[in-house]
Amino acid sequence: MPTFILDGKSLEFTQGETIIEAAKRAGIEIPHFCWHPSLSVAGNCRICLVEVEKAPKGMIACATLCTEGMVVYSNSPKAAHMRNAVMEFLLINHPLDCPICDETGECKLQDYAYKYSVGVSRFDETKNHKDKRIELGPNVMFDQERCISCSRCIRYCEEVVGDPQLTFVSRGEHVTIETFPGKKLDNPYAMNVIELCPVGALTSRDFRFRARVWDMSHTDSICTGCSRGCNMEIWVRNNEVMRLIPRENMDVNQYWMCDHGRLDTYKFINDESSRVKSPMMRTEDVSADNDGLAGCDWDDAISRVISEIKNYKPEEIAFIASPFSTLEDNFTLKRFANEIVGTENIVYTPNINGEDDKLLLRADKTPNAVGLRYLGIDPIDTKFIDKLLGKKIKMVYIMNDSIGRLERNEEIAKSIEVGILHISNFNEHSRKATVIFPASTYAELNGTFVNFQGRVQRIRPAVALLEQERLPGEFSVSRLDKFGAQNDKWTKGTRFNARPVWKVLTQMSKVLGNDFGYDNTEEVFDDLASKIPEFAGMSYESIGTLGLLVVEAEEVLA
């Protein structure tokens, strides 16, 4: 490969590669605002100016192609002077909104002002004021004064989404960004402009003014909004999920995440009005004001389920697994059904809704249907429905799902004699259950999902439950977690009395005389990997933060 010299180091490059791309690949940072690896080169911001030997002027690293033997300086006195001048220009009209700006703590302009600016301003004139709090669309707010005209958002809408909804207007001193007349920034991926914006000009209307980034912990996880499983981070303050943002994985979602995944997949976690707060059992006290369900402790609920299981023949008991739950929970449920109860009646309800789009969203809105297929759990069929309606199946254990997703669900609900639910939030049929166990949500447990590509990906706990503590090593912790005292209100966040399904089933199996021997989620996965050929050779360590394809695992094992 050809080479060039950057700050005294010899770097290899490929033909057509720019200085900033070659530097990034080598782990060398060249400051930039407008450049992004997935977007076309605009060369707007000029902060990436470098000194190139024999060139009369500074060259922008984002648009200058590498050539054999080229000598480049990114930290020479001349390069530093150029960066200082660019920073001074960008800060001339930029407002001092840092105390109220949502971008504070993760703002490139802040970082570069400390790193590359001279720290003083020679500008004595009145700043150029522009409009603030402009609703560009249903999910994005725009502060014109903060915009540095990098054009990232404009190029993103046109080049990635394929819907050019933004443009520059009033070019010159009063340049700003607007939507086209009569239009809004309203597409399924509009909120990605928030992370693309290197300053605080574009902010989330959902998250705006809710928390400072240094007061939140952030945990690597995956989105459960569809079968793609976009890599994301869960941001938590005071044990409450505040926002979800995309995490880079070029094999799954690149840098992006849809608005549905950001906004519609976390609020149920915090919803105290719908969360199941403790185990519940049906009593005989049923009236117009009382549905007969009363709170109880875990041991009583488990004892009730065990006694109900003993009242029926194995073929009269069925289990409905969940494409919304982890491999570990579904694997343990299948073991419990087959080995403890002795029934083969275990199915799941699929969820196909519409069509795949051209970017990320999948028609299948379940995150783990492929995983259930690998576990040998089949989709529900008419034969199973007929068994329910014909009352050949009398007791049903439903995990993290609702019979409301089935056709003729009202008839099915009436035909079930005993319903055991393991759910995180109440649903339309849950009040008819015999026993309800509160289940952990995806933000409260360890586990794995398999996306439509066959990629096994991990989730990790970001929110603590009643039986857990937010300790370093077990959780990603924030400044408030580390230094909060007993009398501080930020240590009093709600912790729900829920448990992972595998843990409850393991306890029940032990009482029934067959100890699965699981003490943690990783032990469940190790057992799964030893018994399911598709996952042979896999471990939490090998899955890592970016996931592992089933075929890759097979190749590694071979």
Coordinates of C-alpha atoms in Angstrom, one line a residue:
M1 CA 0.0 0.0 0.0
P2 CA 1.2 3.6 -0.6
T3 CA 2.2 5.7 2.4
F4 CA 2.3 9.3 3.5
I5 CA 3.7 11.0 6.6
L6 CA 1.4 12.5 9.2
D7 CA 3.0 14.3 12.2
G8 CA 6.2 12.2 11.7
K9 CA 4.4 8.9 11.4
S10 CA 4.2 6.8 8.2
L11 CA 0.6 5.8 7.5
E12 CA -0.7 3.5 4.8
F13 CA -3.7 4.6 2.7
T14 CA -5.8 3.3 -0.2
Q15 CA -6.3 5.2 -3.4
G16 CA -9.0 7.8 -3.1
E17 CA -8.7 8.0 0.7
T18 CA -8.6 11.5 2.3
I19 CA -6.2 12.6 5.0
I20 CA -8.9 12.6 7.7
E21 CA -10.1 9.0 6.7
A22 CA -6.5 7.6 6.8
A23 CA -5.9 9.4 10.1
K24 CA -9.1 8.0 11.6
R25 CA -8.3 4.5 10.5
A26 CA -4.9 4.9 12.2
G27 CA -6.5 6.1 15.4
I28 CA -5.3 9.7 15.0
E29 CA -7.9 12.5 15.6
I30 CA -8.1 15.4 13.3
P31 CA -10.8 17.8 14.6
H32 CA -13.9 18.1 12.4
F33 CA -17.5 19.4 12.5
C34 CA -19.0 18.9 9.1
W35 CA -17.2 15.7 8.0
H36 CA -19.0 12.4 8.8
P37 CA -17.9 9.0 7.4
S38 CA -21.3 8.2 6.0
L39 CA -21.9 11.6 4.3
S40 CA -20.5 13.4 1.3
V41 CA -17.7 15.9 1.8
A42 CA -18.9 19.5 2.3
G43 CA -15.8 21.3 3.6
N44 CA -17.9 23.9 5.4
C45 CA -16.4 24.2 8.8
R46 CA -12.6 24.4 8.0
I47 CA -11.6 23.2 11.5
C48 CA -9.8 20.2 9.9
L49 CA -7.2 22.5 8.2
V50 CA -3.7 20.9 8.2
E51 CA -0.3 22.0 6.9
V52 CA 0.9 20.1 3.8
E53 CA 4.5 20.5 2.8
K54 CA 5.0 22.4 -0.5
A55 CA 1.3 23.6 -0.4
P56 CA 1.1 27.4 -0.2
K57 CA -2.0 27.4 2.1
G58 CA -3.6 25.2 4.6
M59 CA -5.6 22.2 3.2
I60 CA -8.8 20.8 4.6
A61 CA -8.1 17.2 5.7
C62 CA -11.7 16.0 4.8
A63 CA -11.3 16.8 1.1
T64 CA -7.6 16.5 0.4
L65 CA -6.7 13.1 -1.1
C66 CA -3.6 11.3 0.2
T67 CA -0.7 10.9 -2.2
E68 CA 2.4 8.9 -2.1
G69 CA 5.1 10.6 0.0
M70 CA 2.9 13.5 1.1
V71 CA 4.0 15.1 4.3
V72 CA 1.2 16.5 6.6
Y73 CA 1.3 18.3 9.9
S74 CA -1.8 18.5 12.0
N75 CA -0.2 20.0 15.1
S76 CA 2.5 22.4 13.7
P77 CA 2.4 26.0 14.8
K78 CA 0.8 26.9 11.4
A79 CA -1.9 24.3 11.7
A80 CA -2.6 25.3 15.3
H81 CA -2.9 29.0 14.3
M82 CA -5.4 28.0 11.5
R83 CA -7.5 26.1 13.9
N84 CA -7.5 28.9 16.4
A85 CA -8.6 31.3 13.7
V86 CA -11.5 29.0 12.7
M87 CA -12.6 28.5 16.3
E88 CA -12.6 32.3 16.8
F89 CA -14.7 32.8 13.7
L90 CA -17.2 30.1 14.7
L91 CA -17.6 31.5 18.2
I92 CA -18.2 35.1 17.1
N93 CA -21.9 34.8 16.9
H94 CA -22.4 31.6 18.9
P95 CA -24.5 32.3 22.1
L96 CA -23.3 31.4 25.5
D97 CA -26.1 28.9 26.0
C98 CA -24.0 26.2 27.6
P99 CA -25.7 26.6 31.0
I100 CA -29.1 25.6 29.4
C101 CA -28.1 23.7 26.3
D102 CA -28.9 20.0 26.2
E103 CA -25.7 19.3 24.2
T104 CA -23.5 20.4 27.2
G105 CA -21.1 17.7 28.1
E106 CA -21.1 16.1 24.7
C107 CA -20.6 19.1 22.5
K108 CA -17.8 19.2 19.9
L109 CA -17.8 23.0 20.0
Q110 CA -17.2 23.0 23.8
D111 CA -14.5 20.3 23.5
Y112 CA -12.7 22.1 20.7
A113 CA -13.0 25.5 22.4
Y114 CA -11.0 24.1 25.3
K115 CA -8.6 22.1 23.1
Y116 CA -8.0 24.3 20.1
S117 CA -9.2 27.9 20.9
V118 CA -7.1 30.7 22.3
G119 CA -9.6 31.2 25.2
V120 CA -10.2 34.9 24.6
S121 CA -12.5 36.8 22.2
R122 CA -11.6 40.0 20.3
F123 CA -15.2 40.5 19.2
D124 CA -16.7 43.6 20.8
E125 CA -19.7 44.0 18.5
T126 CA -23.3 42.9 19.2
K127 CA -23.8 39.2 18.3
N128 CA -26.1 38.3 15.4
H129 CA -29.3 37.1 17.1
K130 CA -31.6 34.5 15.4
D131 CA -34.7 32.7 16.3
K132 CA -34.8 30.1 19.0
R133 CA -37.1 27.2 19.9
I134 CA -38.2 26.5 16.3
E135 CA -40.2 23.2 16.0
L136 CA -38.7 21.7 12.8
G137 CA -40.9 18.7 13.2
P138 CA -42.8 16.6 15.8
N139 CA -39.5 15.3 17.4
V140 CA -36.8 17.9 16.7
M141 CA -36.3 21.4 18.1
F142 CA -34.0 24.0 16.4
D143 CA -32.1 26.9 17.9
Q144 CA -30.9 29.0 15.0
E145 CA -28.3 30.9 17.0
R146 CA -26.3 27.8 17.8
C147 CA -26.1 26.5 14.3
I148 CA -22.6 26.6 12.7
S149 CA -23.9 25.7 9.2
C150 CA -22.1 22.4 8.9
S151 CA -24.9 21.0 6.7
R152 CA -24.7 17.6 8.2
C153 CA -28.5 17.4 8.8
I154 CA -29.2 18.6 5.2
R155 CA -26.9 16.0 3.7
Y156 CA -28.2 13.3 6.0
C157 CA -31.8 13.8 4.9
E158 CA -30.9 13.8 1.3
E159 CA -28.3 11.1 1.2
V160 CA -29.2 8.6 3.9
V161 CA -33.0 9.0 4.3
G162 CA -33.6 9.9 0.7
D163 CA -36.0 12.7 1.6
P164 CA -34.4 16.2 1.3
Q165 CA -36.5 18.0 3.9
L166 CA -33.9 20.7 5.0
T167 CA -32.0 23.4 3.2
F168 CA -29.9 26.6 3.8
V169 CA -31.7 29.9 3.4
S170 CA -30.5 33.6 3.6
R171 CA -27.0 32.6 2.8
G172 CA -24.4 35.0 4.2
E173 CA -24.4 36.6 7.7
H174 CA -28.0 35.5 8.4
V175 CA -27.8 32.0 7.0
T176 CA -29.9 29.4 8.7
I177 CA -31.7 26.1 8.1
E178 CA -35.3 25.7 7.2
T179 CA -37.7 23.0 6.0
F180 CA -39.2 23.5 2.6
P181 CA -42.4 25.7 2.6
G182 CA -45.3 23.8 4.1
K183 CA -43.1 20.8 5.1
K184 CA -41.8 19.5 8.4
L185 CA -38.8 17.5 9.4
D186 CA -40.9 14.4 9.8
N187 CA -39.5 11.1 8.5
P188 CA -39.0 7.8 10.4
Y189 CA -35.4 8.6 11.0
A190 CA -35.5 12.4 11.6
M191 CA -34.1 12.3 15.2
N192 CA -30.7 11.1 13.9
V193 CA -29.9 14.7 13.1
I194 CA -29.7 15.3 16.9
E195 CA -26.6 13.2 17.2
L196 CA -25.3 14.3 13.8
C197 CA -25.4 18.0 14.9
P198 CA -22.0 18.7 16.4
V199 CA -23.4 21.5 18.6
G200 CA -26.7 22.1 20.4
A201 CA -28.7 23.5 17.5
L202 CA -30.9 20.4 17.0
T203 CA -32.3 18.8 20.1
S204 CA -34.8 16.2 21.1
R205 CA -38.2 17.5 22.1
D206 CA -38.8 14.3 24.1
F207 CA -35.5 14.7 26.1
R208 CA -35.1 18.5 26.1
F209 CA -34.2 19.9 29.5
R210 CA -34.7 16.6 31.4
A211 CA -31.2 15.8 32.5
R212 CA -27.5 16.6 32.2
V213 CA -25.4 13.9 30.5
W214 CA -22.9 13.7 33.4
D215 CA -25.8 12.9 35.7
M216 CA -26.8 9.9 33.7
S217 CA -25.3 6.5 33.2
H218 CA -25.2 4.9 29.8
T219 CA -25.4 1.2 29.1
D220 CA -24.7 -0.7 25.8
S221 CA -27.9 -2.5 24.7
I222 CA -30.0 -3.2 21.6
C223 CA -33.4 -1.9 20.5
T224 CA -36.3 -4.2 20.8
G225 CA -38.6 -2.3 18.5
C226 CA -38.2 -4.7 15.5
S227 CA -36.2 -7.7 14.3
R228 CA -33.1 -5.7 13.3
G229 CA -31.9 -5.1 16.9
C230 CA -30.3 -1.7 16.4
N231 CA -27.3 -1.2 18.7
M232 CA -28.1 1.6 21.2
E233 CA -27.2 3.1 24.5
I234 CA -29.7 3.4 27.4
W235 CA -29.3 6.6 29.3
V236 CA -30.5 6.5 32.9
R237 CA -30.9 9.1 35.7
N238 CA -32.1 8.3 39.2
N239 CA -32.9 4.7 38.0
E240 CA -35.2 6.1 35.3
V241 CA -34.7 5.6 31.5
M242 CA -34.3 9.1 30.0
R243 CA -33.4 8.5 26.4
L244 CA -32.2 5.9 23.9
I245 CA -29.6 6.9 21.3
P246 CA -27.9 4.8 18.5
R247 CA -24.6 3.0 19.0
E248 CA -22.3 2.4 16.1
N249 CA -22.4 -1.1 14.6
M250 CA -21.7 -1.1 10.8
D251 CA -23.0 -4.6 10.4
V252 CA -26.4 -3.9 11.9
N253 CA -27.5 -0.2 12.0
Q254 CA -24.4 1.7 11.1
Y255 CA -24.8 5.0 13.0
W256 CA -28.6 5.3 12.9
M257 CA -31.8 4.4 14.8
C258 CA -35.4 5.0 13.9
D259 CA -37.7 7.4 15.8
H260 CA -40.0 4.5 16.7
G261 CA -37.1 2.7 18.5
R262 CA -36.1 5.9 20.3
L263 CA -39.5 6.9 21.6
D264 CA -41.8 3.9 21.7
T265 CA -39.7 1.3 23.3
Y266 CA -38.7 2.7 26.7
K267 CA -41.6 4.6 28.3
F268 CA -43.4 1.5 29.5
I269 CA -40.3 0.8 31.6
N270 CA -40.8 3.9 33.7
D271 CA -44.6 3.8 33.8
E272 CA -45.6 3.3 37.4
S273 CA -49.3 3.2 36.5
S274 CA -49.0 0.2 34.3
R275 CA -46.1 -1.7 35.7
V276 CA -46.8 -4.9 37.8
K277 CA -45.4 -3.9 41.2
S278 CA -45.6 -7.3 43.0
P279 CA -46.8 -10.9 42.4
M280 CA -50.6 -11.2 42.4
M281 CA -53.0 -14.0 43.0
R282 CA -56.7 -14.4 42.3
T283 CA -58.9 -14.7 45.4
E284 CA -62.6 -15.4 45.7
D285 CA -63.4 -11.8 46.5
V286 CA -64.6 -10.7 43.0
S287 CA -67.0 -7.8 42.6
A288 CA -67.7 -4.8 40.3
D289 CA -65.0 -2.9 42.2
N290 CA -62.5 -5.8 42.7
D291 CA -61.3 -8.1 40.0
G292 CA -60.2 -10.6 42.5
L293 CA -56.4 -10.1 42.1
A294 CA -54.5 -9.3 45.3
G295 CA -50.8 -8.6 45.9
C296 CA -48.8 -11.4 47.5
D297 CA -45.2 -12.4 48.1
W298 CA -43.1 -14.4 45.6
D299 CA -43.2 -17.7 47.5
D300 CA -47.0 -17.7 47.8
A301 CA -47.4 -17.0 44.1
I302 CA -44.9 -19.7 43.2
S303 CA -46.7 -22.2 45.5
R304 CA -50.0 -21.3 43.8
V305 CA -48.6 -22.0 40.3
I306 CA -47.2 -25.3 41.4
S307 CA -50.5 -26.4 42.9
E308 CA -52.3 -25.4 39.7
I309 CA -49.8 -27.4 37.6
K310 CA -50.5 -30.5 39.7
N311 CA -54.3 -30.2 39.0
Y312 CA -53.9 -30.8 35.3
K313 CA -52.5 -33.4 33.0
P314 CA -49.4 -32.4 31.0
E315 CA -51.4 -32.3 27.7
E316 CA -53.9 -29.8 29.3
I317 CA -51.1 -27.3 30.0
A318 CA -49.6 -25.0 27.4
F319 CA -46.8 -22.4 27.4
I320 CA -46.7 -19.3 25.2
A321 CA -43.2 -18.2 24.7
S322 CA -42.3 -14.7 23.7
P323 CA -40.4 -13.2 20.8
F324 CA -40.0 -10.1 23.0
S325 CA -38.0 -12.0 25.6
T326 CA -34.4 -13.1 25.7
L327 CA -33.0 -16.5 24.6
E328 CA -32.3 -17.3 28.2
D329 CA -35.9 -16.8 29.3
N330 CA -37.4 -18.7 26.4
F331 CA -34.9 -21.5 26.8
T332 CA -35.7 -21.9 30.5
L333 CA -39.4 -21.8 29.7
K334 CA -39.0 -24.6 27.1
R335 CA -37.0 -26.7 29.6
F336 CA -39.7 -26.2 32.2
A337 CA -42.4 -27.2 29.8
N338 CA -40.7 -30.2 28.5
E339 CA -38.8 -31.5 31.5
I340 CA -40.8 -30.4 34.5
V341 CA -44.4 -30.3 33.2
G342 CA -43.8 -32.9 30.5
T343 CA -45.7 -31.1 27.7
E344 CA -44.8 -30.3 24.1
N345 CA -47.4 -27.5 24.0
I346 CA -45.1 -24.5 23.7
V347 CA -45.6 -21.9 20.9
Y348 CA -45.2 -18.2 20.3
T349 CA -47.2 -15.5 18.6
P350 CA -45.4 -13.9 15.6
N351 CA -45.7 -10.3 14.7
I352 CA -45.4 -9.3 11.0
N353 CA -46.7 -5.8 10.4
G354 CA -46.4 -4.1 7.0
E355 CA -43.2 -4.2 4.9
D356 CA -39.4 -3.7 5.5
D357 CA -38.3 -0.2 4.7
K358 CA -35.1 0.6 2.7
L359 CA -33.0 1.7 5.7
L360 CA -33.5 -0.1 9.0
L361 CA -37.1 -0.8 10.0
R362 CA -38.3 -4.4 9.6
A363 CA -41.8 -5.6 9.0
D364 CA -41.4 -8.1 11.9
K365 CA -41.7 -5.9 15.1
T366 CA -40.5 -8.7 17.4
P367 CA -36.8 -8.7 18.4
N368 CA -36.3 -12.4 18.9
A369 CA -38.4 -14.5 16.6
V370 CA -35.3 -16.0 14.9
G371 CA -34.0 -17.0 18.3
L372 CA -37.2 -18.9 19.1
R373 CA -36.8 -20.7 15.8
Y374 CA -33.3 -21.8 16.8
L375 CA -34.7 -23.0 20.2
G376 CA -37.2 -25.2 18.4
I377 CA -40.3 -23.2 19.4
D378 CA -42.9 -22.9 16.6
P379 CA -45.3 -20.1 15.8
I380 CA -48.9 -20.5 17.0
D381 CA -51.1 -22.3 14.5
T382 CA -54.8 -23.0 14.0
K383 CA -54.4 -26.5 15.6
F384 CA -53.2 -24.9 18.8
I385 CA -56.0 -22.3 18.7
D386 CA -58.5 -25.1 18.2
K387 CA -57.1 -26.9 21.3
L388 CA -57.7 -23.7 23.3
L389 CA -61.2 -23.1 22.0
G390 CA -62.1 -26.8 22.5
K391 CA -60.8 -26.6 26.1
K392 CA -58.4 -29.4 25.5
I393 CA -55.8 -27.0 26.9
K394 CA -57.1 -25.6 30.2
M395 CA -54.0 -24.0 31.8
V396 CA -51.9 -21.5 29.9
Y397 CA -48.6 -20.0 31.1
I398 CA -47.9 -16.8 29.1
M399 CA -44.5 -15.1 29.2
N400 CA -44.1 -11.4 28.3
D401 CA -46.9 -11.3 25.8
S402 CA -50.7 -11.0 25.6
I403 CA -53.4 -13.2 24.1
G404 CA -54.8 -9.9 22.8
R405 CA -52.4 -10.4 19.8
L406 CA -54.4 -13.5 18.8
E407 CA -57.5 -13.6 16.6
R408 CA -60.6 -14.5 18.5
N409 CA -58.8 -13.5 21.7
E410 CA -62.0 -12.9 23.7
E411 CA -63.2 -16.4 23.0
I412 CA -59.8 -17.8 23.9
A413 CA -59.7 -15.8 27.2
K414 CA -63.1 -17.3 28.2
S415 CA -62.0 -20.8 27.4
I416 CA -58.9 -20.8 29.6
E417 CA -59.5 -22.1 33.2
V418 CA -56.1 -21.0 34.7
G419 CA -53.9 -18.3 33.3
I420 CA -50.4 -17.7 34.6
L421 CA -48.8 -14.4 33.3
H422 CA -45.2 -13.4 33.6
I423 CA -45.4 -9.8 32.4
S424 CA -43.8 -6.4 33.1
N425 CA -46.9 -4.3 32.4
F426 CA -50.7 -4.9 32.7
N427 CA -52.5 -5.5 29.4
E428 CA -56.1 -5.8 28.3
H429 CA -56.4 -9.4 29.4
S430 CA -54.1 -9.6 32.4
R431 CA -56.8 -8.8 35.0
K432 CA -58.4 -12.2 34.2
A433 CA -55.2 -14.1 35.2
T434 CA -55.0 -16.6 38.1
V435 CA -51.4 -15.6 39.0
I436 CA -49.3 -12.7 37.7
F437 CA -45.5 -12.5 38.1
P438 CA -43.9 -9.1 37.5
A439 CA -41.2 -9.6 34.8
S440 CA -38.0 -7.7 34.3
T441 CA -38.0 -5.5 31.2
Y442 CA -35.1 -5.6 28.6
A443 CA -33.5 -2.6 30.5
E444 CA -33.4 -4.5 33.7
L445 CA -31.6 -7.8 32.9
N446 CA -28.8 -9.6 31.1
G447 CA -29.6 -11.7 28.1
T448 CA -29.4 -12.2 24.4
F449 CA -31.5 -11.7 21.3
V450 CA -31.1 -13.0 17.7
N451 CA -31.9 -10.5 15.0
F452 CA -33.2 -11.3 11.5
Q453 CA -29.6 -11.7 10.2
G454 CA -28.9 -14.4 12.7
R455 CA -26.7 -12.1 14.8
V456 CA -26.7 -12.9 18.5
Q457 CA -26.6 -9.7 20.5
R458 CA -26.5 -8.9 24.2
I459 CA -28.5 -6.7 26.4
R460 CA -27.3 -5.5 29.8
P461 CA -29.1 -4.1 32.9
A462 CA -29.3 -0.3 33.0
V463 CA -32.1 0.0 35.6
A464 CA -31.9 -1.6 39.0
L465 CA -34.7 -3.7 40.5
L466 CA -35.8 -4.0 44.1
E467 CA -33.4 -6.8 44.8
Q468 CA -30.4 -5.1 43.1
E469 CA -28.1 -2.2 43.9
R470 CA -26.5 0.1 41.4
L471 CA -23.0 -0.9 42.1
P472 CA -19.9 -0.2 39.8
G473 CA -19.1 -3.3 37.9
E474 CA -22.7 -4.6 37.8
F475 CA -24.1 -1.4 36.4
S476 CA -22.9 1.6 34.4
V477 CA -23.0 4.3 37.0
S478 CA -23.3 8.1 36.8
R479 CA -21.9 10.8 39.0
L480 CA -25.1 10.8 41.0
D481 CA -24.9 7.1 41.5
K482 CA -21.4 7.4 42.8
F483 CA -21.8 10.3 45.1
G484 CA -25.5 10.3 46.1
A485 CA -26.1 10.3 49.9
Q486 CA -29.0 8.7 51.8
N487 CA -30.7 12.1 52.0
D488 CA -30.3 13.0 48.4
K489 CA -33.5 12.8 46.3
W490 CA -31.7 11.3 43.3
T491 CA -31.0 8.1 45.2
K492 CA -34.7 7.5 45.7
G493 CA -35.6 6.4 42.1
T494 CA -38.3 3.8 41.8
R495 CA -37.1 0.2 41.8
F496 CA -39.7 -2.3 40.7
N497 CA -40.3 -5.7 42.5
A498 CA -39.6 -7.8 39.3
R499 CA -37.5 -10.8 38.5
P500 CA -36.2 -12.4 35.2
V501 CA -38.4 -15.2 34.0
W502 CA -35.5 -17.7 34.1
K503 CA -35.0 -17.1 37.8
V504 CA -38.6 -17.7 38.7
L505 CA -38.8 -20.9 36.6
T506 CA -35.6 -22.1 38.1
Q507 CA -37.0 -21.7 41.6
M508 CA -40.2 -23.5 40.6
S509 CA -38.3 -26.4 39.0
K510 CA -36.2 -26.8 42.1
V511 CA -39.3 -27.0 44.3
L512 CA -40.7 -29.7 41.8
G513 CA -37.5 -31.8 42.2
N514 CA -35.4 -30.8 39.2
D515 CA -32.8 -28.2 39.9
F516 CA -31.6 -26.5 36.7
G517 CA -28.6 -25.2 38.6
Y518 CA -28.7 -21.6 37.3
D519 CA -27.4 -18.9 39.5
N520 CA -27.0 -16.2 36.9
T521 CA -28.0 -15.4 33.3
E522 CA -24.6 -16.4 31.9
E523 CA -25.0 -19.9 33.3
V524 CA -28.3 -20.2 31.4
F525 CA -26.6 -19.1 28.2
D526 CA -23.7 -21.5 28.7
D527 CA -26.2 -24.4 29.1
L528 CA -28.2 -23.2 26.1
A529 CA -25.0 -23.0 24.0
S530 CA -24.1 -26.6 25.0
K531 CA -27.4 -28.0 23.9
I532 CA -28.5 -25.9 20.9
P533 CA -26.2 -26.5 17.9
E534 CA -26.6 -23.1 16.4
F535 CA -25.1 -21.5 19.5
A536 CA -22.3 -24.0 20.1
G537 CA -19.0 -22.3 21.1
M538 CA -20.6 -19.0 21.9
S539 CA -20.2 -17.1 25.2
Y540 CA -21.0 -13.7 26.5
E541 CA -17.4 -12.8 26.0
S542 CA -17.3 -13.8 22.4
I543 CA -20.6 -12.1 21.6
G544 CA -19.1 -8.8 23.0
T545 CA -20.7 -5.4 22.3
L546 CA -21.2 -5.9 18.5
G547 CA -22.7 -9.4 18.4
L548 CA -21.8 -12.6 16.7
L549 CA -23.4 -14.2 13.7
V550 CA -24.5 -17.8 14.2
V551 CA -22.5 -18.9 11.1
E552 CA -19.5 -17.1 12.5
A553 CA -19.8 -19.1 15.7
E554 CA -20.0 -22.3 13.7
E555 CA -16.8 -21.3 11.7
V556 CA -15.0 -20.5 15.0
L557 CA -16.0 -23.9 16.4
A558 CA -14.9 -25.7 13.3

